[in-house]
Coordinates of C-alpha atoms in Angstrom, one line a residue:
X1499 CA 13.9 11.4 -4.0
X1500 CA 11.5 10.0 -1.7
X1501 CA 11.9 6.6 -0.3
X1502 CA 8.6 4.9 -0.1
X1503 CA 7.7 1.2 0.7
X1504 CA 4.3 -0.8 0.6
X1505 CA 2.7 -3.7 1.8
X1506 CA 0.6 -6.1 -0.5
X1507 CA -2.6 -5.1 0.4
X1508 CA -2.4 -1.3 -1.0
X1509 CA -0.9 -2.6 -4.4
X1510 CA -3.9 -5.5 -4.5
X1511 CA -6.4 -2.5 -4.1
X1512 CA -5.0 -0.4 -6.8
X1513 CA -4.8 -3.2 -8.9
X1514 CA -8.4 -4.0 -7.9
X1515 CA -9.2 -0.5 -9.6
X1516 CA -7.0 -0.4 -12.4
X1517 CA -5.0 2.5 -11.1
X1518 CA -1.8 0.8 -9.6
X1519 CA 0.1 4.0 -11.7
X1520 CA -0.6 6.5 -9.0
X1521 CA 1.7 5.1 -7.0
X1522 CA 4.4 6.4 -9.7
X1523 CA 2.5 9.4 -10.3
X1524 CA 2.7 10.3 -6.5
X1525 CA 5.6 8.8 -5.5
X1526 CA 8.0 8.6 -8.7
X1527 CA 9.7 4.5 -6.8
X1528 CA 8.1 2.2 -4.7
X1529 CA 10.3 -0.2 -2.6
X1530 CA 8.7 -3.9 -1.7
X1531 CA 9.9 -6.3 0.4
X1532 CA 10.5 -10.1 -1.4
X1533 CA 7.5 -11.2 0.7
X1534 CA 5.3 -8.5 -0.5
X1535 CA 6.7 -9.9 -4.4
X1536 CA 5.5 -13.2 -3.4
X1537 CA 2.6 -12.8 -1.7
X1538 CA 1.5 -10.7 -5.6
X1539 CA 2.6 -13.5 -7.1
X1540 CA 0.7 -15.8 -5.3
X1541 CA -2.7 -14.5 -6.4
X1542 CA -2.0 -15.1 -9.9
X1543 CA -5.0 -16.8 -9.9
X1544 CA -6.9 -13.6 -9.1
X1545 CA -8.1 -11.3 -12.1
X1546 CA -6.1 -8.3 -10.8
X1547 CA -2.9 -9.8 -11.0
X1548 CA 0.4 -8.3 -12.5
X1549 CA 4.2 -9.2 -12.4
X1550 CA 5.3 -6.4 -10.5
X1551 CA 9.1 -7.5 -11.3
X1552 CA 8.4 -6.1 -15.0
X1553 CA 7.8 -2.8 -13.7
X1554 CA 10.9 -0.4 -13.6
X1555 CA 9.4 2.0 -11.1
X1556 CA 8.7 -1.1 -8.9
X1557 CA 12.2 -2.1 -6.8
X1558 CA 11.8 -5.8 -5.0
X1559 CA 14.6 -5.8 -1.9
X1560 CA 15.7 -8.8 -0.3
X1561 CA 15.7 -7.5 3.4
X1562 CA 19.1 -7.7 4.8
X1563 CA 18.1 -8.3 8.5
X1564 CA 16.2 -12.1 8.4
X1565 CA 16.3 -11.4 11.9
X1566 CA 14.3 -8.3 12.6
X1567 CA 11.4 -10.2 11.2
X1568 CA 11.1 -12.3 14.6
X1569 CA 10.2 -9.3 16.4
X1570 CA 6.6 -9.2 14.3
X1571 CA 5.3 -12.5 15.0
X1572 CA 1.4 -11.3 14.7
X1573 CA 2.0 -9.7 11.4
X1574 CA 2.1 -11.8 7.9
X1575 CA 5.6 -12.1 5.8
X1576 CA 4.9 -8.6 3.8
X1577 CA 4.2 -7.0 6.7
X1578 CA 6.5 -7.7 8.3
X1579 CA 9.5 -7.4 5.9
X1580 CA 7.9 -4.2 4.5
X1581 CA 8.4 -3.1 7.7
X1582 CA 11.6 -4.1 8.1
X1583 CA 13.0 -3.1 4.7
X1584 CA 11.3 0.4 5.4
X1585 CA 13.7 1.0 8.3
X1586 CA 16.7 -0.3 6.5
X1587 CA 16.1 2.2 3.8
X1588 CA 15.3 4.8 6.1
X1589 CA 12.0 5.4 3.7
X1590 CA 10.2 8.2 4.7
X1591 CA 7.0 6.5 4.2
X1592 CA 5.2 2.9 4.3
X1593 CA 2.0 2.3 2.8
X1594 CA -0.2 0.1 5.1
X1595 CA -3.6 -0.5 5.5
X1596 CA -3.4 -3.4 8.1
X1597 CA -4.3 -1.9 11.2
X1598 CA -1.3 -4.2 12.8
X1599 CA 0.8 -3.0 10.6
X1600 CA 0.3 0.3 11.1
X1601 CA 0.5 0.1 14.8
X1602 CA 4.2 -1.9 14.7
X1603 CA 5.2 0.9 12.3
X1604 CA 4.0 3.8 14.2
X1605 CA 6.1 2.1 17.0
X1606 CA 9.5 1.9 14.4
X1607 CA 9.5 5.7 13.9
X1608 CA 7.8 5.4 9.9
X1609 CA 5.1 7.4 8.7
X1610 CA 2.5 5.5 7.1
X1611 CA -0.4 5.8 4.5
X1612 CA -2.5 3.1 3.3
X1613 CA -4.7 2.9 0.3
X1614 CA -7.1 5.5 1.4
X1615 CA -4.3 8.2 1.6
X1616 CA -3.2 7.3 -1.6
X1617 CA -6.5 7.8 -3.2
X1618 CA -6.8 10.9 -0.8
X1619 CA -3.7 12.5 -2.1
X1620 CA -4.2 11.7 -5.5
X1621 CA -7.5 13.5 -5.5
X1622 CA -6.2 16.7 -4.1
X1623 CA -3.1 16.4 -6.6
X1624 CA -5.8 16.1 -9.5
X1625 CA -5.0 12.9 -10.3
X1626 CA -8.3 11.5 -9.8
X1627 CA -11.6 13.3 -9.9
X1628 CA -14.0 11.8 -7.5
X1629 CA -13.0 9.6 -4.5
X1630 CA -16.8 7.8 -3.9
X1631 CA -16.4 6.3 -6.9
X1632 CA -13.2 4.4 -6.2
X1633 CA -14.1 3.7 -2.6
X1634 CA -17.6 2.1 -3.9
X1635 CA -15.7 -0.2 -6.3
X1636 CA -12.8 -1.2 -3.7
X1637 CA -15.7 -2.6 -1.3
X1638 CA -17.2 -4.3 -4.0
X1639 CA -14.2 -5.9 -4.9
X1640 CA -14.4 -7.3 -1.5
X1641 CA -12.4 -4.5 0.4
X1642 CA -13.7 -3.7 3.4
X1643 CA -14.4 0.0 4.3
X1644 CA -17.0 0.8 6.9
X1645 CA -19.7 3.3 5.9
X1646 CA -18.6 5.1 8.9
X1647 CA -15.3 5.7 7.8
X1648 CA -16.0 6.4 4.0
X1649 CA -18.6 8.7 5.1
X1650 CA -15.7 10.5 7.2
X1651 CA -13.6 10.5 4.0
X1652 CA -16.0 11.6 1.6
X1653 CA -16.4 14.7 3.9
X1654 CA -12.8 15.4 4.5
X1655 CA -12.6 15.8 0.5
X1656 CA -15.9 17.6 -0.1
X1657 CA -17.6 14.8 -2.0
X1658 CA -21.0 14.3 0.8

């Protein structure tokens, strides 16, 4: 089976819509970093909130090297253990939206996805209908997505 890490971000956006499941659908386990737990659990506050430790498909890993995390200064806890904890397990994806992120990832050898992708993937596995939808409601649940680059993604997947 795949190994496939995320960040907070992506799992704060699918909670935003109501359809953190895809990540199970898609990917069967997803692998988060401590930090990425506690950064979740932090927003409590916030409506979209869920304790991701009561979810079996959902596997929180204490990073072994404390270390490594040094060598990411400019990138928050999650990110940078997700990073981490994606090379350890030798995952053969992270999901990332942070354009950070993504670069110091890029740089470790790991293919990435972010949000997007997910939702990208999901449509062309049927498992959602329309993308504009979902993109409309992320950005008015304060996630930011240029009009540029929805309008690029709308006509990658045929939805203009």
């Amino acid at each position: 089976m795949p190994k496939t890490v995320s960040n907070t971000t992506p799992i704060i956006s699918l909670l935003k819509l109501n359809r953190l499941k895809l990540l199970q659908k898609i990917y069967k386990q997803i692998y988060i970093p401590t930090a990425v737990y506690n950064e979740i659990e932090a927003g409590k506050a916030k409506g979209y909130y869920r304790d991701l430790s009561e979810i079996d498909w959902i596997n929180i890993i204490e990073i072994q090297d404390k270390q490594a995390v040094k060598y990411f200064l400019d990138l928050d806890a999650g990110e940078a253990e997700a990073i981490v904890l994606a090379t350890e397990l030798n995952a053969d994806l992270i999901i990332l939206d942070e354009k950070l992120g993504r670069f110091h990832a890029k740089h470790a050898d790991l293919k990435v996805t972010g949000t997007i992708g997910i939702l990208i993937k999901a449509k062309s596995e049927g498992l959602i209908e329309k993308l504009k939808p979902l993109l409309n409601e992320l950005t008015d649940k304060e996630v930011w997505i240029s009009e540029k680059l929805k309008s690029e993604i709308l006509k990658k997947v045929g939805e203009e």
